[in-house]
Amino acid sequence: MKETESSCLNEFPFLRPEMKHVSLYTLQEPLFSARLHQNEGIPLNETEKSQLSEQCANFINAHRSLNTYPSVDPTALRDAMANLYGVSPDCVEPTCGSSQGISLIAQACFDKGTAVSVVEPSFSLYKSLCLIQGSNYRSVPLRTDNFEYDMEAVLKARTSDVIILCNPNNPTGSVLPVASIAQLAASSKGLIVVDEAYIEFCPELASSVSLVSKHKNVLVLRTLSKAWGLAGLRLGALVGHADLIKVFRALKPPYSVTGLSEHLGVFALQNWQQNFAAKIAHVQAQQSKMLATLKMIPGVVMAPSRANFVCFVHPKSYDLELELRSKHNILIRVYGQKNQKDHASYGMARASVWSDDANDVFMAVAQKVLGS
Ligand SMILES: Cc1ncc(COP(=O)(O)O)c(C=O)c1O
């Protein structure tokens, strides 16, 4: 991502100086490619697609349809999410993807000079919003030997105003047990943000939503973009103590969740639960295969990768990305740059589970390019 040219700031003196940190989130992606680069859910199956088509038609033909505003408060979605996450509805605020939840946190909590600690490497939106708000960004690195959380370093950040952890982490798939998060929350006056975008892919990992009734300073982000395979609907949630959620409910712009998205999201949560475990098991099996294949390649350093993706470091990652994209129409994500060997993320790459065929091609090409 490229930051705004400083000449732009000279031309528009009314922009805040922090606008120099605003950067376009661009991804160059051919329309028909296998998408192993965005950690999305696997493509919907034919049954799911036809169910959603029918529900779209039901919504469009309903009394309250596309010509009307959605209800100000998406209560049906809130109730369905509260049921899913095992909390009371007043502890949940549905958002336009969890990205909106992150923006609301930045608006509410990232003041000028506020100390925001982020465990890194992390989802890039946290750092950009922190810089745009003029907050004081503090990096808390993962362990350099194995990319696991360094609990000592995390606990040292407890004096920060806000501490952000992704659990599992993007891009490394590192995880923290809920007991460690409870320990951090108890020892800090700051807000502890736990981003659980990928937690459904780790059924053995307990969610921090269980902490919110006891710890008013824990705020959890959830999404339907990953395991539920509904990134296009833009549905996420903030889960926290009811008193804290009230603030975010008031701050969120009205109609952030569209009526159609709410309708389809509620349908999925009410009707796809019984196939959900099987879907997760399928993704886990594919992910384990990808992990095992990469581990066998000499010179590959694996990150923990406990999610729907694999994350690894190898100097030939850039060649692998190019070959997959140009010859096989498969996209993966690489970090750093080929000519910047001293960059912290040099050689890091991430690939998420997609169709079985695309995963097989990814593994074969990885063996060829990285193993040569
Ligand atoms: C850790 C993490 N949080 C949040 C998001 C945003 O997801 P969405 O806005 O689709 O819910 C992503 C997307 O990749 C992510 O990796």
XYZ file of C-alpha atoms and ligand atoms in Angstrom:
388
model
C 0.000 0.000 0.000
C 1.263 3.444 -0.953
C 0.684 6.414 1.298
C -0.846 9.662 0.009
C 1.661 11.881 -1.846
C 2.730 14.806 0.367
C 2.049 17.211 -2.569
C -1.623 16.292 -2.138
C -1.518 17.602 1.419
C -0.015 20.914 0.195
C -2.796 21.299 -2.330
C -5.525 20.601 0.237
C -4.515 22.503 3.387
C -7.825 21.628 5.037
C -6.791 17.958 5.382
C -5.415 16.855 8.755
C -1.647 16.125 8.606
C -2.409 12.504 9.539
C -4.102 12.122 6.137
C -0.619 11.422 4.774
C -1.112 7.953 6.238
C -4.279 7.321 4.232
C -3.561 4.702 1.604
C -5.699 3.012 -0.998
C -6.413 -0.619 -0.236
C -5.852 -2.014 -3.721
C -5.637 -5.586 -4.846
C -4.995 -6.495 -8.453
C -7.031 -9.577 -9.071
C -8.300 -11.086 -12.298
C -12.024 -11.879 -12.040
C -11.788 -15.627 -12.519
C -8.961 -16.704 -10.302
C -8.570 -19.068 -7.391
C -8.546 -16.807 -4.351
C -6.025 -18.167 -1.883
C -4.907 -14.620 -1.022
C -7.722 -13.204 1.154
C -8.496 -15.900 3.743
C -12.120 -16.029 2.623
C -14.396 -18.993 3.172
C -14.384 -21.733 0.531
C -16.823 -21.246 -2.370
C -20.478 -21.900 -1.435
C -21.889 -25.229 -2.609
C -24.852 -25.532 -5.006
C -27.398 -26.071 -2.204
C -26.202 -23.003 -0.313
C -26.259 -20.921 -3.499
C -29.793 -21.916 -4.451
C -31.027 -21.348 -0.883
C -29.598 -17.830 -0.901
C -31.058 -17.105 -4.369
C -34.481 -18.083 -3.067
C -34.012 -15.909 0.008
C -32.948 -12.940 -2.165
C -36.177 -13.309 -4.123
C -38.204 -13.581 -0.886
C -36.617 -10.404 0.404
C -37.133 -8.466 -2.827
C -40.793 -9.455 -2.951
C -41.464 -8.714 0.705
C -43.468 -5.724 1.926
C -40.290 -4.131 3.292
C -37.846 -4.510 0.425
C -35.138 -2.604 -1.466
C -37.125 0.636 -1.780
C -37.245 1.061 2.006
C -34.556 1.674 4.582
C -33.722 -1.361 6.659
C -34.886 -1.307 10.281
C -32.711 1.114 12.291
C -31.794 -1.672 14.672
C -31.038 -5.065 13.055
C -32.593 -6.976 15.943
C -33.125 -10.262 14.066
C -29.413 -10.394 13.242
C -28.402 -9.324 16.744
C -30.524 -12.115 18.240
C -29.132 -14.714 15.820
C -25.541 -13.611 16.554
C -26.141 -13.523 20.319
C -27.442 -17.079 20.077
C -24.403 -18.131 18.016
C -21.854 -16.526 20.344
C -23.637 -17.563 23.554
C -24.137 -14.074 24.996
C -27.148 -11.884 25.638
C -28.337 -9.689 22.724
C -27.372 -6.457 24.512
C -23.734 -7.620 24.427
C -23.685 -7.730 20.581
C -23.604 -4.974 17.983
C -23.873 -6.141 14.351
C -21.588 -4.199 11.988
C -20.842 -3.882 8.281
C -18.097 -6.501 8.422
C -15.725 -6.569 11.378
C -13.776 -3.846 9.520
C -16.503 -1.426 10.577
C -16.118 -2.652 14.159
C -12.392 -1.850 13.921
C -13.182 1.644 12.541
C -15.646 2.256 15.377
C -13.005 1.245 17.922
C -10.566 3.693 16.277
C -13.167 6.467 16.347
C -14.092 5.823 19.959
C -10.690 5.059 21.464
C -7.727 6.103 19.241
C -7.278 9.708 20.341
C -4.222 11.847 19.544
C -1.355 10.459 21.601
C -3.315 7.399 22.789
C -0.939 4.440 23.186
C -2.150 1.605 20.949
C -0.190 -1.663 21.173
C -0.644 -4.160 18.362
C 0.844 -7.640 18.308
C 2.708 -7.794 14.987
C 2.692 -8.792 12.200
C -1.051 -8.122 12.166
C -4.048 -7.190 10.031
C -2.877 -3.907 8.446
C -6.064 -1.900 9.144
C -5.093 -1.531 12.813
C -1.853 0.304 12.078
C -3.301 2.554 9.372
C -6.250 3.641 11.556
C -3.904 4.271 14.462
C -1.680 6.542 12.336
C -4.673 8.313 10.746
C -6.045 9.109 14.208
C -2.654 10.465 15.337
C -2.332 7.813 18.034
C 0.931 6.466 19.316
C 1.507 3.088 17.620
C 3.459 0.492 19.591
C 4.489 -2.770 18.004
C 4.541 -5.878 20.200
C 6.430 -8.465 18.139
C 5.630 -12.155 18.096
C 8.534 -14.457 19.007
C 11.111 -14.402 16.217
C 12.004 -18.105 16.484
C 8.528 -19.589 15.974
C 6.016 -16.714 15.475
C 4.154 -17.685 18.655
C 2.830 -15.054 21.092
C 5.428 -13.735 23.538
C 3.258 -13.476 26.655
C 5.914 -11.560 28.560
C 5.982 -8.887 25.842
C 2.174 -8.821 25.684
C 1.929 -8.322 29.471
C 4.486 -5.498 29.292
C 2.049 -3.662 26.997
C -0.631 -3.643 29.732
C -0.037 0.066 30.453
C -1.198 0.932 26.900
C -4.620 2.515 26.429
C -5.563 -0.115 23.845
C -4.027 -3.553 23.195
C -4.936 -5.419 20.022
C -4.556 -9.160 19.561
C -5.874 -11.282 16.723
C -6.671 -14.787 17.914
C -5.791 -16.660 15.731
C -3.453 -14.035 14.351
C -3.455 -12.922 10.722
C -1.079 -13.648 8.962
C 0.764 -16.111 11.234
C -2.061 -18.176 12.750
C -0.579 -17.830 16.265
C -3.037 -18.392 19.136
C -3.407 -17.377 22.780
C -5.445 -19.359 25.342
C -8.383 -17.483 26.835
C -6.734 -17.718 30.298
C -3.843 -15.534 29.052
C -6.299 -12.968 27.714
C -8.149 -12.985 31.042
C -4.816 -12.438 32.827
C -4.035 -9.483 30.552
C -7.521 -8.001 30.987
C -7.305 -8.282 34.768
C -3.917 -6.579 34.892
C -4.734 -3.693 32.521
C -6.957 -0.640 32.649
C -6.750 -0.383 28.852
C -9.137 -1.825 26.292
C -8.222 -5.343 25.190
C -9.431 -5.923 21.618
C -9.562 -9.600 20.662
C -10.110 -10.022 16.924
C -11.528 -13.525 16.408
C -12.076 -13.388 12.634
C -10.679 -16.955 12.245
C -11.602 -18.602 15.558
C -14.200 -20.984 14.076
C -11.373 -22.779 12.255
C -9.924 -23.728 15.684
C -12.790 -25.455 17.501
C -10.392 -26.303 20.352
C -9.658 -22.614 21.036
C -12.055 -21.008 23.547
C -13.483 -17.647 22.549
C -12.923 -14.536 24.651
C -16.651 -13.736 24.452
C -16.874 -15.655 27.755
C -14.828 -12.852 29.369
C -17.002 -9.871 28.504
C -19.479 -10.137 31.387
C -16.646 -10.104 33.957
C -14.106 -7.856 32.198
C -15.639 -4.604 30.994
C -12.374 -3.836 29.138
C -12.581 -6.821 26.744
C -14.086 -6.242 23.321
C -14.279 -9.122 20.835
C -14.634 -8.819 17.052
C -16.417 -11.568 15.129
C -17.284 -11.910 11.447
C -19.331 -13.995 9.020
C -16.701 -13.309 6.306
C -14.476 -16.308 6.976
C -15.857 -19.617 8.277
C -19.436 -18.739 7.261
C -18.276 -17.967 3.709
C -20.270 -14.719 3.521
C -17.630 -11.997 3.048
C -19.762 -10.385 0.317
C -22.608 -9.700 2.759
C -20.322 -7.594 4.993
C -21.549 -8.856 8.348
C -19.537 -8.689 11.540
C -20.102 -7.997 15.218
C -18.665 -6.300 18.250
C -19.174 -8.397 21.389
C -18.566 -6.788 24.764
C -20.053 -5.801 28.103
C -23.575 -4.410 27.588
C -22.526 -0.974 28.960
C -19.654 -0.725 26.468
C -21.735 -2.025 23.554
C -24.259 0.783 24.183
C -21.547 3.310 23.263
C -20.752 1.559 19.976
C -24.449 1.160 19.170
C -24.862 4.938 19.467
C -21.693 5.658 17.488
C -22.445 3.352 14.534
C -24.026 5.143 11.562
C -27.670 4.084 11.086
C -28.369 1.468 8.403
C -24.787 0.162 8.448
C -26.178 -3.346 7.897
C -28.325 -3.557 4.775
C -31.743 -5.237 4.966
C -30.761 -7.817 2.357
C -27.548 -8.700 4.209
C -29.425 -9.025 7.479
C -32.047 -11.267 5.862
C -29.461 -13.578 4.249
C -27.210 -13.580 7.326
C -30.060 -14.589 9.635
C -31.080 -17.301 7.167
C -27.553 -18.738 7.104
C -27.164 -18.673 10.887
C -30.518 -20.393 11.357
C -30.153 -22.996 8.608
C -26.484 -23.824 8.115
C -25.589 -24.744 11.682
C -25.927 -28.502 11.178
C -23.459 -28.600 8.267
C -21.068 -26.145 9.832
C -18.865 -28.646 11.723
C -18.433 -30.770 8.575
C -17.426 -27.711 6.568
C -14.853 -26.706 9.177
C -13.512 -30.283 9.262
C -13.104 -30.201 5.472
C -11.172 -26.905 5.620
C -9.028 -28.256 8.472
C -8.196 -31.400 6.479
C -7.173 -29.345 3.424
C -5.169 -26.939 5.588
C -3.350 -29.853 7.285
C -2.405 -31.246 3.858
C -1.045 -27.867 2.748
C 0.853 -27.483 6.034
C 2.369 -30.985 5.817
C 3.444 -30.419 2.195
C 5.172 -27.129 2.961
C 6.878 -28.545 6.074
C 8.563 -31.204 3.918
C 10.190 -28.613 1.643
C 13.764 -27.882 2.783
C 14.292 -24.245 3.774
C 10.637 -23.468 4.456
C 10.047 -21.900 7.890
C 6.456 -22.399 9.005
C 4.456 -20.025 11.179
C 1.909 -21.755 13.475
C -0.850 -21.394 10.821
C -3.749 -22.411 13.096
C -6.605 -21.125 10.930
C -7.880 -21.634 7.360
C -4.509 -20.628 5.919
C -0.831 -21.536 5.908
C 1.848 -18.927 6.549
C 5.506 -19.568 5.779
C 8.800 -17.864 5.077
C 11.057 -18.707 2.130
C 13.203 -16.419 -0.061
C 11.518 -17.836 -3.178
C 7.995 -16.894 -2.033
C 7.955 -14.065 -4.582
C 8.758 -16.487 -7.438
C 6.044 -18.812 -6.184
C 3.457 -16.000 -6.122
C 4.400 -14.962 -9.672
C 4.282 -18.484 -11.083
C 0.932 -19.268 -9.442
C -0.591 -16.001 -10.668
C 0.822 -15.934 -14.201
C 0.622 -19.626 -15.105
C -2.171 -21.053 -12.957
C -4.492 -18.121 -12.206
C -4.051 -18.719 -8.482
C -3.558 -15.799 -6.094
C -1.625 -15.980 -2.815
C -0.444 -13.153 -0.556
C 3.223 -12.228 -0.150
C 4.670 -9.749 2.319
C 7.774 -7.565 2.024
C 9.581 -7.296 -1.310
C 11.991 -9.481 -3.244
C 14.722 -6.821 -3.174
C 14.385 -5.942 0.537
C 16.162 -8.762 2.332
C 16.467 -6.877 5.613
C 12.708 -6.182 5.894
C 11.067 -7.978 8.856
C 8.527 -9.713 6.594
C 10.987 -10.673 3.850
C 9.925 -13.927 2.195
C 6.689 -14.288 4.191
C 3.701 -15.673 2.277
C 0.174 -16.751 3.153
C -2.230 -19.003 1.272
C -5.729 -19.924 2.399
C -7.777 -23.032 1.679
C -9.855 -22.727 -1.518
C -11.246 -25.444 -3.799
C -9.564 -28.868 -3.473
C -8.263 -28.571 -7.070
C -6.692 -25.165 -6.504
C -5.144 -26.331 -3.217
C -3.572 -29.306 -5.045
C -2.067 -27.040 -7.715
C -0.769 -24.688 -5.002
C 0.983 -27.610 -3.260
C 2.508 -28.992 -6.461
C 3.822 -25.590 -7.582
C 5.145 -24.822 -4.077
C 7.074 -28.101 -4.087
C 8.522 -27.287 -7.513
C 9.421 -23.623 -6.968
C 10.463 -23.607 -3.307
C 12.102 -27.016 -3.443
C 14.317 -26.295 -6.462
C -7.816 -10.367 11.539
C -8.861 -9.770 10.675
N -9.784 -8.978 11.216
C -10.761 -8.425 10.487
C -10.833 -8.631 9.124
C -11.935 -7.951 8.359
O -12.916 -8.830 7.978
P -14.409 -8.374 7.604
O -14.440 -6.883 7.564
O -14.683 -8.979 6.287
O -15.260 -8.921 8.698
C -9.900 -9.452 8.499
C -9.973 -9.693 7.039
O -9.155 -10.288 6.420
C -8.892 -10.035 9.289
O -7.951 -10.825 8.755
